[in-house]
Amino acid sequence: TLKYVQDKYGASHVAQITTFGKMAAKSSIKDVARVLQLPLADANRLAGYVPARPGITLEQAMKESPDLQNAMNNGTEAEKNVLKYAMDLEGSIRSTGVHACGVIIGPDDISNYVPLTKPKDSEMMAVQFEGKLIESVGMIKMDFLGLSNLSIIKDACENVYKSKGIKIDIDNISLEDKETLALFAKGNTTATFQFESEGMKNHLQRLKPDKFEDLIAMNALYRPGPMAYIPDFIKRKHGEARIEYEFPQMEKYLKDTYGITVYQEQVMQLSRVLANFTPGEADTLRKAMGKKQMDVMAKLKEKFDKGCEENNLDKTKTEKIWNDWVEFAKYAFNKSHATCYAYVAFQTGYMKAHYPEEYMSAVLTHNKNNPKNLVIYIADCQKMDIDVLGPNVNESDMNFMVNKKGQILFGLGAIKNVGEKVVENIIEERIKNGEYTSAEDFITRNLEVVNRKSIESLILAGALDCFKDVDRAQYFVKVDGSETPFIDKLLKYCQKRKAMDSSSQVSLFGGEQHTEETTITYPACEPMSLLEKLRNERDLIGFYVSGHPLDNYADEIKAFAHNSVVELENMNEMYKNKKTSVSFAGIITKASIANTKNGKQYGRFTLEDKEGAYEFTLFGNDFVKFSAFLRQNLYVYIKGRIAPSSYVNPNSSEAEIRFQIEKFELLENMFQTYATGVKITIENTALTEELVNNITKLAKQTKGGAEITFVVFDAKNNVRVTLESKKHKIDIASFIAELKPMVKSGEIYDYIVQTKTM
């Protein structure tokens, strides 16, 4: 885009904008600590005490963070000096850069109007004014925004062509496509543009959009301020609230948004209809609203009152309209912007609805360096029954791809310690000379580019699992009575094999014959444990591929955990929507105990489930009650309540919404402590004497204290009968372990674990 603008208007007519980076709270601490030679660990600890909130100052942080106050008052002399000088330097210009999207276009050579500078990392010149000042000196500022979503859409279309041979004209899809609108109505919008937050999903499920205009409106409304209008917007759409207009002529412009003013364009149109504004005056009103120029708004009020009076409009109503506009000015949004965003969102939704494997493959590729997002998007694939498999040297490309079975494969480029050139060589060699037949064949054919570290990473990431008769553990067994792992012996063998292949032609012409061994035997050993496999996969590709550590507790999680920990990132929204009781389960991946400035202990731990992770802090009584759980790799269940904190931040009039833990249990104890029985659902057509005998036999083999309940249903006649077993009681864990194959085979429709009130 920048090249296009330079070519069109002339290189000397176009320039970027300089940005000035200031020393913020955390960076001030780290910069001063570096100069004063405070150890890095201490500098990071001090910076970590600053609350993670955009725009926070050290002065505010001192008031809010007991740890930071303690360091300032009771820390070492070096720590006190770091904090003192950091407060003095905070706000100073630290660096200059180039604005991410701002571009200036001038009528001729820009140096005739403003001073220029040459940035380090850009071929273009940059003006030495900040963006907010540049228009005041007569320059036009344009914002060129780049969206990764556009690249994702493009790559998804290419994936579809590769896998299905279908060319998609994404710019000409129907905006009335039912499958796409249904996807938005279900809130299945993870990985779509602009619509993937949990709060937005909840609103979409209630709104049930059935036309593109609904998506435009939601895009404009889902922002601080107008968000308060969303519940009324939804009620009006579904006829649960009256749609009223102060004046009949307003309906034409507010009909699509059910009588609620959502866009700046609506205000422009209404100002012309109600108060006789000219197009220029209406645009001035729009600018004043967009730039929050309340003084300009006040001047336009006289014009508005006069125009409404000339049109004989009720003054009480027009006053209300103007006051609403003044309030609206705080968050005004233009429809053209919302429409463009909603259009891109619709395109992403279309691809996800019609080509989910190819679309999610593109999404994963563009997030391969972001482990947190990978976890979220792969979990979404699993919800859609899309298999995501590990890397495979015989199938994988550089990036994520869709194979012939409709499964998504990790790209070889996602593996740490395996460079791009190595991956390119692996793929090129495979295309040129066929699939690899064994690990030694793979290594021999790629010896020129792979080293021991890259081979080890490929093995531990599972990329060589396609050679079925070799387990990952066999490569690392110590051999020949030494400390040398087998992988080193394998490498030497492959090097000799490569040398033999290179010299084989010489022997054809009478050269010296080689008698080297032509095969290699892999040592026997115990297979690598699942947990070790998972740990290595997580380290090397940022995700568990062979399963998940929580898979062993799938039934406990299904029975007791009703939320994901990532939902706590939207606590304020959950509290407003009265979703205050929450429960989740996961692995404690990090845990620590520290002291406050008063010497009291407190704890921190990170809980991770299949959708993400969240950090908790335990103070006071919570620490006393639950500190025994502060151990890494514990599998736990947590239940609690979202409520206002008893502590009120002096810088805020509202109490902070926080999560209060009520129950903290080991997952392995949940069935024994809280489960009462198993309810088995069977379709009447599947109910046979053999099935009854098999379940009876199973109940006898897994005796315990829990009850069995059966629900037999007739789908055709919509009839359900519930039966309780009086004779047999079971041990839940062992019973359902044997029951699962019956569910998989279709003999049993489903089962659930019944629990007591907690």
Short mmCIF file of C-alpha atoms in Angstrom, two decimals, residues 249-623:
data_model
loop_
_atom_site.label_atom_id
_atom_site.label_comp_id
_atom_site.label_asym_id
_atom_site.label_seq_id
_atom_site.Cartn_x
_atom_site.Cartn_y
_atom_site.Cartn_z
CA GLN A 249 -39.83 11.26 10.25
CA MET A 250 -37.15 9.58 12.39
CA GLU A 251 -38.37 6.06 11.56
CA LYS A 252 -36.84 6.09 8.08
CA TYR A 253 -33.35 6.51 9.53
CA LEU A 254 -33.63 4.43 12.72
CA LYS A 255 -35.72 1.50 11.48
CA ASP A 256 -32.73 -0.80 10.83
CA THR A 257 -31.48 -0.26 14.40
CA TYR A 258 -34.92 -0.66 16.00
CA GLY A 259 -35.26 3.00 16.99
CA ILE A 260 -31.85 3.26 18.70
CA THR A 261 -29.28 5.76 17.41
CA VAL A 262 -26.18 3.69 16.70
CA TYR A 263 -24.21 5.51 13.98
CA GLN A 264 -22.85 8.99 13.34
CA GLU A 265 -24.51 8.91 9.90
CA GLN A 266 -27.91 8.63 11.58
CA VAL A 267 -27.23 11.79 13.55
CA MET A 268 -26.14 13.58 10.36
CA GLN A 269 -29.33 12.53 8.56
CA LEU A 270 -31.59 13.43 11.49
CA SER A 271 -29.93 16.81 11.99
CA ARG A 272 -30.85 17.69 8.39
CA VAL A 273 -34.43 16.40 8.70
CA LEU A 274 -35.21 17.83 12.15
CA ALA A 275 -33.16 21.05 12.21
CA ASN A 276 -32.46 21.92 8.55
CA PHE A 277 -28.69 21.44 8.86
CA THR A 278 -26.82 21.72 5.57
CA PRO A 279 -24.67 18.75 4.53
CA GLY A 280 -21.60 20.73 5.64
CA GLU A 281 -23.10 21.52 9.04
CA ALA A 282 -24.12 17.89 9.51
CA ASP A 283 -20.55 16.84 8.74
CA THR A 284 -19.21 19.41 11.21
CA LEU A 285 -21.49 17.82 13.80
CA ARG A 286 -20.11 14.40 12.90
CA LYS A 287 -16.52 15.59 13.26
CA ALA A 288 -17.29 17.22 16.59
CA MET A 289 -18.79 13.97 17.81
CA GLY A 290 -15.97 11.83 16.46
CA LYS A 291 -13.25 13.99 17.96
CA LYS A 292 -15.17 14.59 21.21
CA GLN A 293 -15.22 18.39 20.56
CA MET A 294 -17.88 19.30 23.09
CA ASP A 295 -17.28 23.06 22.63
CA VAL A 296 -18.19 22.77 18.92
CA MET A 297 -21.23 20.68 19.85
CA ALA A 298 -22.37 23.46 22.17
CA LYS A 299 -22.19 26.05 19.34
CA LEU A 300 -24.22 23.83 17.05
CA LYS A 301 -26.92 23.59 19.71
CA GLU A 302 -28.25 27.06 18.82
CA LYS A 303 -28.54 26.08 15.17
CA PHE A 304 -30.32 22.86 16.16
CA ASP A 305 -32.84 24.64 18.42
CA LYS A 306 -33.62 27.23 15.76
CA GLY A 307 -34.11 24.63 13.02
CA CYS A 308 -36.37 22.44 15.18
CA GLU A 309 -38.46 25.51 16.08
CA GLU A 310 -38.86 26.40 12.38
CA ASN A 311 -40.19 22.86 11.81
CA ASN A 312 -42.68 23.23 14.68
CA LEU A 313 -41.20 20.34 16.66
CA ASP A 314 -41.97 19.86 20.35
CA LYS A 315 -39.14 21.49 22.32
CA THR A 316 -39.26 18.94 25.15
CA LYS A 317 -38.69 16.12 22.68
CA THR A 318 -35.97 17.95 20.73
CA GLU A 319 -34.15 18.72 24.00
CA LYS A 320 -34.19 15.02 24.82
CA ILE A 321 -32.88 14.16 21.34
CA TRP A 322 -30.03 16.68 21.63
CA ASN A 323 -29.11 15.47 25.13
CA ASP A 324 -29.04 11.92 23.80
CA TRP A 325 -26.72 13.06 21.03
CA VAL A 326 -24.40 14.78 23.49
CA GLU A 327 -24.19 11.51 25.40
CA PHE A 328 -23.82 9.62 22.11
CA ALA A 329 -20.87 11.88 21.19
CA LYS A 330 -18.79 10.15 23.87
CA TYR A 331 -18.78 6.92 21.92
CA ALA A 332 -20.02 7.87 18.42
CA PHE A 333 -19.16 5.38 15.71
CA ASN A 334 -19.63 5.68 11.97
CA LYS A 335 -21.60 3.10 10.02
CA SER A 336 -19.14 2.97 7.13
CA HIS A 337 -16.43 1.79 9.52
CA ALA A 338 -18.74 -0.71 11.24
CA THR A 339 -19.91 -2.01 7.86
CA CYS A 340 -16.37 -2.65 6.62
CA TYR A 341 -15.51 -4.49 9.83
CA ALA A 342 -18.76 -6.48 9.77
CA TYR A 343 -18.09 -7.39 6.12
CA VAL A 344 -14.66 -8.84 6.93
CA ALA A 345 -16.24 -10.58 9.94
CA PHE A 346 -18.91 -12.07 7.66
CA GLN A 347 -16.23 -13.35 5.29
CA THR A 348 -14.40 -15.08 8.15
CA GLY A 349 -17.72 -16.49 9.37
CA TYR A 350 -18.55 -17.72 5.87
CA MET A 351 -15.25 -19.59 5.58
CA LYS A 352 -15.63 -21.09 9.04
CA ALA A 353 -19.24 -22.17 8.35
CA HIS A 354 -18.58 -23.76 4.93
CA TYR A 355 -14.90 -24.80 5.06
CA PRO A 356 -14.05 -25.16 8.76
CA GLU A 357 -10.94 -27.34 8.35
CA GLU A 358 -9.32 -25.12 5.74
CA TYR A 359 -10.24 -21.95 7.59
CA MET A 360 -9.01 -23.12 11.00
CA SER A 361 -5.81 -24.37 9.37
CA ALA A 362 -5.14 -20.82 8.13
CA VAL A 363 -6.03 -19.39 11.56
CA LEU A 364 -3.61 -21.77 13.31
CA THR A 365 -0.83 -20.93 10.85
CA HIS A 366 -1.15 -17.22 11.58
CA ASN A 367 -1.04 -17.92 15.32
CA LYS A 368 1.72 -20.53 15.35
CA ASN A 369 3.98 -18.26 17.42
CA ASN A 370 1.26 -17.47 19.95
CA PRO A 371 0.80 -20.53 22.23
CA LYS A 372 -2.07 -18.91 24.15
CA ASN A 373 -4.11 -18.44 20.97
CA LEU A 374 -3.17 -21.90 19.69
CA VAL A 375 -4.74 -23.46 22.78
CA ILE A 376 -7.98 -21.53 22.21
CA TYR A 377 -8.22 -22.25 18.48
CA ILE A 378 -7.33 -25.94 18.75
CA ALA A 379 -9.95 -26.32 21.50
CA ASP A 380 -12.44 -24.76 19.07
CA CYS A 381 -11.41 -27.29 16.40
CA GLN A 382 -12.11 -30.09 18.86
CA LYS A 383 -15.58 -28.67 19.56
CA MET A 384 -16.26 -28.86 15.82
CA ASP A 385 -14.95 -32.48 15.72
CA ILE A 386 -11.94 -31.48 13.63
CA ASP A 387 -8.87 -33.59 14.43
CA VAL A 388 -5.67 -31.61 14.95
CA LEU A 389 -2.70 -33.96 14.58
CA GLY A 390 0.95 -33.46 15.33
CA PRO A 391 3.66 -32.79 12.76
CA ASN A 392 4.60 -35.59 10.37
CA VAL A 393 7.70 -35.61 8.15
CA ASN A 394 5.79 -37.59 5.51
CA GLU A 395 2.74 -35.31 5.31
CA SER A 396 3.24 -31.91 6.92
CA ASP A 397 4.01 -28.69 5.08
CA MET A 398 5.82 -25.70 6.54
CA ASN A 399 2.58 -24.46 8.11
CA PHE A 400 -0.66 -26.05 9.26
CA MET A 401 -2.41 -27.96 6.48
CA VAL A 402 -5.47 -30.13 5.81
CA ASN A 403 -4.81 -33.72 4.73
CA LYS A 404 -6.99 -35.95 2.55
CA LYS A 405 -8.96 -37.17 5.60
CA GLY A 406 -9.98 -33.62 6.54
CA GLN A 407 -7.60 -33.54 9.51
CA ILE A 408 -5.39 -30.56 10.33
CA LEU A 409 -1.69 -31.29 10.69
CA PHE A 410 0.82 -29.17 12.57
CA GLY A 411 3.39 -27.61 10.28
CA LEU A 412 7.03 -28.64 10.62
CA GLY A 413 7.83 -24.93 10.87
CA ALA A 414 6.04 -24.81 14.24
CA ILE A 415 8.71 -26.99 15.91
CA LYS A 416 11.35 -25.19 17.94
CA ASN A 417 15.00 -25.71 16.93
CA VAL A 418 14.00 -26.71 13.38
CA GLY A 419 14.76 -23.81 11.05
CA GLU A 420 12.89 -22.78 7.93
CA LYS A 421 15.66 -23.95 5.60
CA VAL A 422 15.65 -27.38 7.25
CA VAL A 423 11.89 -27.70 6.77
CA GLU A 424 12.10 -26.55 3.14
CA ASN A 425 14.74 -29.21 2.47
CA ILE A 426 12.67 -31.95 4.16
CA ILE A 427 9.62 -31.12 2.05
CA GLU A 428 11.59 -30.66 -1.19
CA GLU A 429 13.37 -33.99 -0.73
CA ARG A 430 10.06 -35.75 0.01
CA ILE A 431 8.43 -34.31 -3.12
CA LYS A 432 11.44 -35.13 -5.29
CA ASN A 433 12.28 -38.67 -4.11
CA GLY A 434 9.15 -39.93 -2.33
CA GLU A 435 8.08 -40.47 1.26
CA TYR A 436 10.60 -41.45 3.92
CA THR A 437 10.55 -45.17 4.76
CA SER A 438 12.31 -45.07 8.14
CA ALA A 439 14.06 -42.76 10.57
CA GLU A 440 17.46 -43.71 9.12
CA ASP A 441 16.17 -43.06 5.60
CA PHE A 442 14.88 -39.65 6.70
CA ILE A 443 18.12 -38.66 8.43
CA THR A 444 20.37 -39.96 5.63
CA ARG A 445 18.46 -38.04 2.94
CA ASN A 446 18.58 -34.79 4.96
CA LEU A 447 22.05 -35.01 6.51
CA GLU A 448 23.22 -31.87 4.76
CA VAL A 449 20.74 -29.68 6.68
CA VAL A 450 19.70 -31.49 9.88
CA ASN A 451 21.83 -31.55 13.00
CA ARG A 452 21.44 -33.52 16.22
CA LYS A 453 19.39 -30.79 17.90
CA SER A 454 16.88 -30.50 15.06
CA ILE A 455 16.52 -34.31 14.80
CA GLU A 456 15.95 -34.58 18.55
CA SER A 457 13.28 -31.86 18.39
CA LEU A 458 11.55 -33.58 15.46
CA ILE A 459 11.48 -36.87 17.38
CA LEU A 460 10.19 -35.39 20.64
CA ALA A 461 7.54 -33.35 18.80
CA GLY A 462 6.24 -36.59 17.25
CA ALA A 463 7.22 -35.79 13.65
CA LEU A 464 8.86 -39.22 13.25
CA ASP A 465 5.95 -41.17 14.76
CA CYS A 466 4.91 -42.09 11.21
CA PHE A 467 7.57 -44.83 11.47
CA LYS A 468 5.25 -47.04 13.47
CA ASP A 469 7.64 -49.68 14.77
CA VAL A 470 9.83 -47.20 16.70
CA ASP A 471 8.87 -45.48 19.97
CA ARG A 472 10.19 -42.02 20.82
CA ALA A 473 11.95 -43.41 23.90
CA GLN A 474 14.12 -45.78 21.83
CA TYR A 475 16.08 -42.91 20.32
CA PHE A 476 17.33 -41.83 23.76
CA VAL A 477 18.18 -45.17 25.42
CA LYS A 478 21.81 -45.49 26.54
CA VAL A 479 23.58 -48.14 24.44
CA ASP A 480 26.77 -50.20 24.43
CA GLY A 481 27.10 -49.93 28.23
CA SER A 482 27.94 -46.23 27.97
CA GLU A 483 26.20 -42.89 28.52
CA THR A 484 25.79 -42.46 24.76
CA PRO A 485 22.12 -42.32 23.67
CA PHE A 486 21.07 -44.37 20.65
CA ILE A 487 20.38 -41.23 18.60
CA ASP A 488 24.16 -40.60 18.41
CA LYS A 489 24.76 -44.12 17.14
CA LEU A 490 21.94 -43.64 14.62
CA LEU A 491 23.52 -40.42 13.36
CA LYS A 492 26.91 -42.09 12.85
CA TYR A 493 25.24 -44.95 11.01
CA CYS A 494 23.43 -42.51 8.71
CA GLN A 495 26.66 -40.61 8.02
CA LYS A 496 28.39 -43.86 7.00
CA ARG A 497 25.37 -44.85 4.90
CA LYS A 498 25.48 -41.49 3.15
CA ALA A 499 29.20 -41.93 2.47
CA MET A 500 28.55 -45.41 1.07
CA ASP A 501 25.83 -44.08 -1.22
CA SER A 502 28.17 -41.35 -2.45
CA SER A 503 31.00 -43.78 -3.20
CA SER A 504 28.90 -46.61 -4.67
CA GLN A 505 29.61 -45.43 -8.20
CA VAL A 506 33.36 -45.80 -7.65
CA SER A 507 32.94 -49.53 -6.91
CA LEU A 508 31.25 -50.01 -10.26
CA PHE A 509 34.53 -49.09 -11.93
CA GLY A 510 36.75 -51.34 -9.82
CA GLY A 511 37.20 -49.14 -6.82
CA GLU A 512 37.51 -50.45 -3.25
CA GLN A 513 34.41 -52.36 -2.04
CA HIS A 514 32.73 -51.33 1.26
CA THR A 515 31.50 -53.96 3.71
CA GLU A 516 29.74 -51.64 6.20
CA GLU A 517 26.59 -52.80 8.00
CA THR A 518 23.49 -52.06 5.95
CA THR A 519 20.89 -52.21 8.74
CA ILE A 520 20.66 -50.93 12.29
CA THR A 521 18.79 -52.47 15.21
CA TYR A 522 16.85 -50.24 17.58
CA PRO A 523 17.30 -51.03 21.30
CA ALA A 524 14.35 -52.40 23.25
CA CYS A 525 12.95 -50.25 26.08
CA GLU A 526 9.79 -49.18 27.85
CA PRO A 527 7.64 -46.83 25.72
CA MET A 528 7.81 -43.13 26.57
CA SER A 529 5.09 -42.29 29.11
CA LEU A 530 2.16 -40.17 27.96
CA LEU A 531 3.01 -37.39 30.42
CA GLU A 532 6.60 -37.21 29.16
CA LYS A 533 5.36 -37.12 25.56
CA LEU A 534 2.95 -34.33 26.40
CA ARG A 535 5.57 -32.32 28.26
CA ASN A 536 7.96 -32.50 25.31
CA GLU A 537 5.24 -31.59 22.82
CA ARG A 538 4.26 -28.59 24.92
CA ASP A 539 7.88 -27.43 25.12
CA LEU A 540 8.56 -27.82 21.41
CA ILE A 541 5.32 -26.78 19.69
CA GLY A 542 3.46 -25.00 22.48
CA PHE A 543 0.60 -27.49 22.62
CA TYR A 544 -0.29 -31.01 23.75
CA VAL A 545 -0.79 -33.14 20.62
CA SER A 546 -0.93 -36.77 21.82
CA GLY A 547 -3.72 -35.91 24.22
CA HIS A 548 -4.05 -33.66 27.22
CA PRO A 549 -3.07 -34.23 30.86
CA LEU A 550 -6.69 -33.55 31.78
CA ASP A 551 -8.05 -36.31 29.53
CA ASN A 552 -7.79 -38.81 32.40
CA TYR A 553 -10.27 -36.64 34.33
CA ALA A 554 -12.70 -36.00 31.47
CA ASP A 555 -15.67 -37.46 33.37
CA GLU A 556 -14.93 -35.53 36.55
CA ILE A 557 -14.61 -32.31 34.55
CA LYS A 558 -17.85 -32.98 32.65
CA ALA A 559 -19.72 -33.69 35.90
CA PHE A 560 -18.44 -30.83 38.07
CA ALA A 561 -16.73 -28.08 36.03
CA HIS A 562 -19.20 -25.82 34.23
CA ASN A 563 -16.82 -23.07 33.10
CA SER A 564 -13.38 -22.47 31.67
CA VAL A 565 -10.81 -20.43 33.57
CA VAL A 566 -10.51 -18.05 30.61
CA GLU A 567 -14.05 -16.81 31.35
CA LEU A 568 -12.65 -15.06 34.43
CA GLU A 569 -11.07 -12.52 32.08
CA ASN A 570 -14.61 -11.15 31.65
CA MET A 571 -15.59 -11.08 35.33
CA ASN A 572 -17.24 -7.66 35.15
CA GLU A 573 -19.43 -8.78 32.25
CA MET A 574 -20.31 -12.04 34.02
CA TYR A 575 -21.26 -10.16 37.17
CA LYS A 576 -23.51 -7.78 35.20
CA ASN A 577 -25.19 -10.78 33.57
CA LYS A 578 -25.65 -12.41 37.02
CA LYS A 579 -23.38 -15.34 36.15
CA THR A 580 -21.80 -15.28 39.58
CA SER A 581 -21.43 -18.97 40.50
CA VAL A 582 -18.62 -20.59 38.51
CA SER A 583 -16.63 -23.81 38.66
CA PHE A 584 -13.68 -25.14 36.69
CA ALA A 585 -10.95 -27.78 36.78
CA GLY A 586 -7.38 -27.87 35.56
CA ILE A 587 -3.69 -28.36 36.27
CA ILE A 588 -1.68 -26.06 38.51
CA THR A 589 1.23 -25.20 36.23
CA LYS A 590 2.87 -22.57 38.46
CA ALA A 591 2.73 -22.03 42.22
CA SER A 592 4.63 -19.79 44.63
CA ILE A 593 4.48 -18.43 48.19
CA ALA A 594 5.76 -14.95 49.13
CA ASN A 595 5.51 -12.38 51.93
CA THR A 596 3.72 -9.03 52.05
CA LYS A 597 5.48 -5.95 53.49
CA ASN A 598 3.89 -6.84 56.83
CA GLY A 599 5.48 -10.26 56.78
CA LYS A 600 2.25 -12.14 56.07
CA GLN A 601 2.37 -15.00 53.61
CA TYR A 602 0.33 -15.08 50.43
CA GLY A 603 0.24 -17.43 47.47
CA ARG A 604 0.00 -17.29 43.69
CA PHE A 605 -0.85 -20.09 41.32
CA THR A 606 -1.71 -20.51 37.65
CA LEU A 607 -4.52 -22.89 36.74
CA GLU A 608 -4.63 -24.18 33.17
CA ASP A 609 -7.44 -26.04 31.43
CA LYS A 610 -7.90 -27.00 27.78
CA GLU A 611 -8.95 -23.48 26.78
CA GLY A 612 -6.34 -21.36 28.54
CA ALA A 613 -4.89 -20.29 31.87
CA TYR A 614 -5.58 -17.82 34.68
CA GLU A 615 -3.48 -16.61 37.63
CA PHE A 616 -5.00 -16.58 41.12
CA THR A 617 -3.76 -14.95 44.33
CA LEU A 618 -4.53 -16.23 47.84
CA PHE A 619 -4.45 -13.77 50.75
CA GLY A 620 -5.44 -14.04 54.42
CA ASN A 621 -7.90 -16.81 55.28
CA ASP A 622 -7.90 -18.10 51.70
CA PHE A 623 -4.16 -18.68 51.95
#
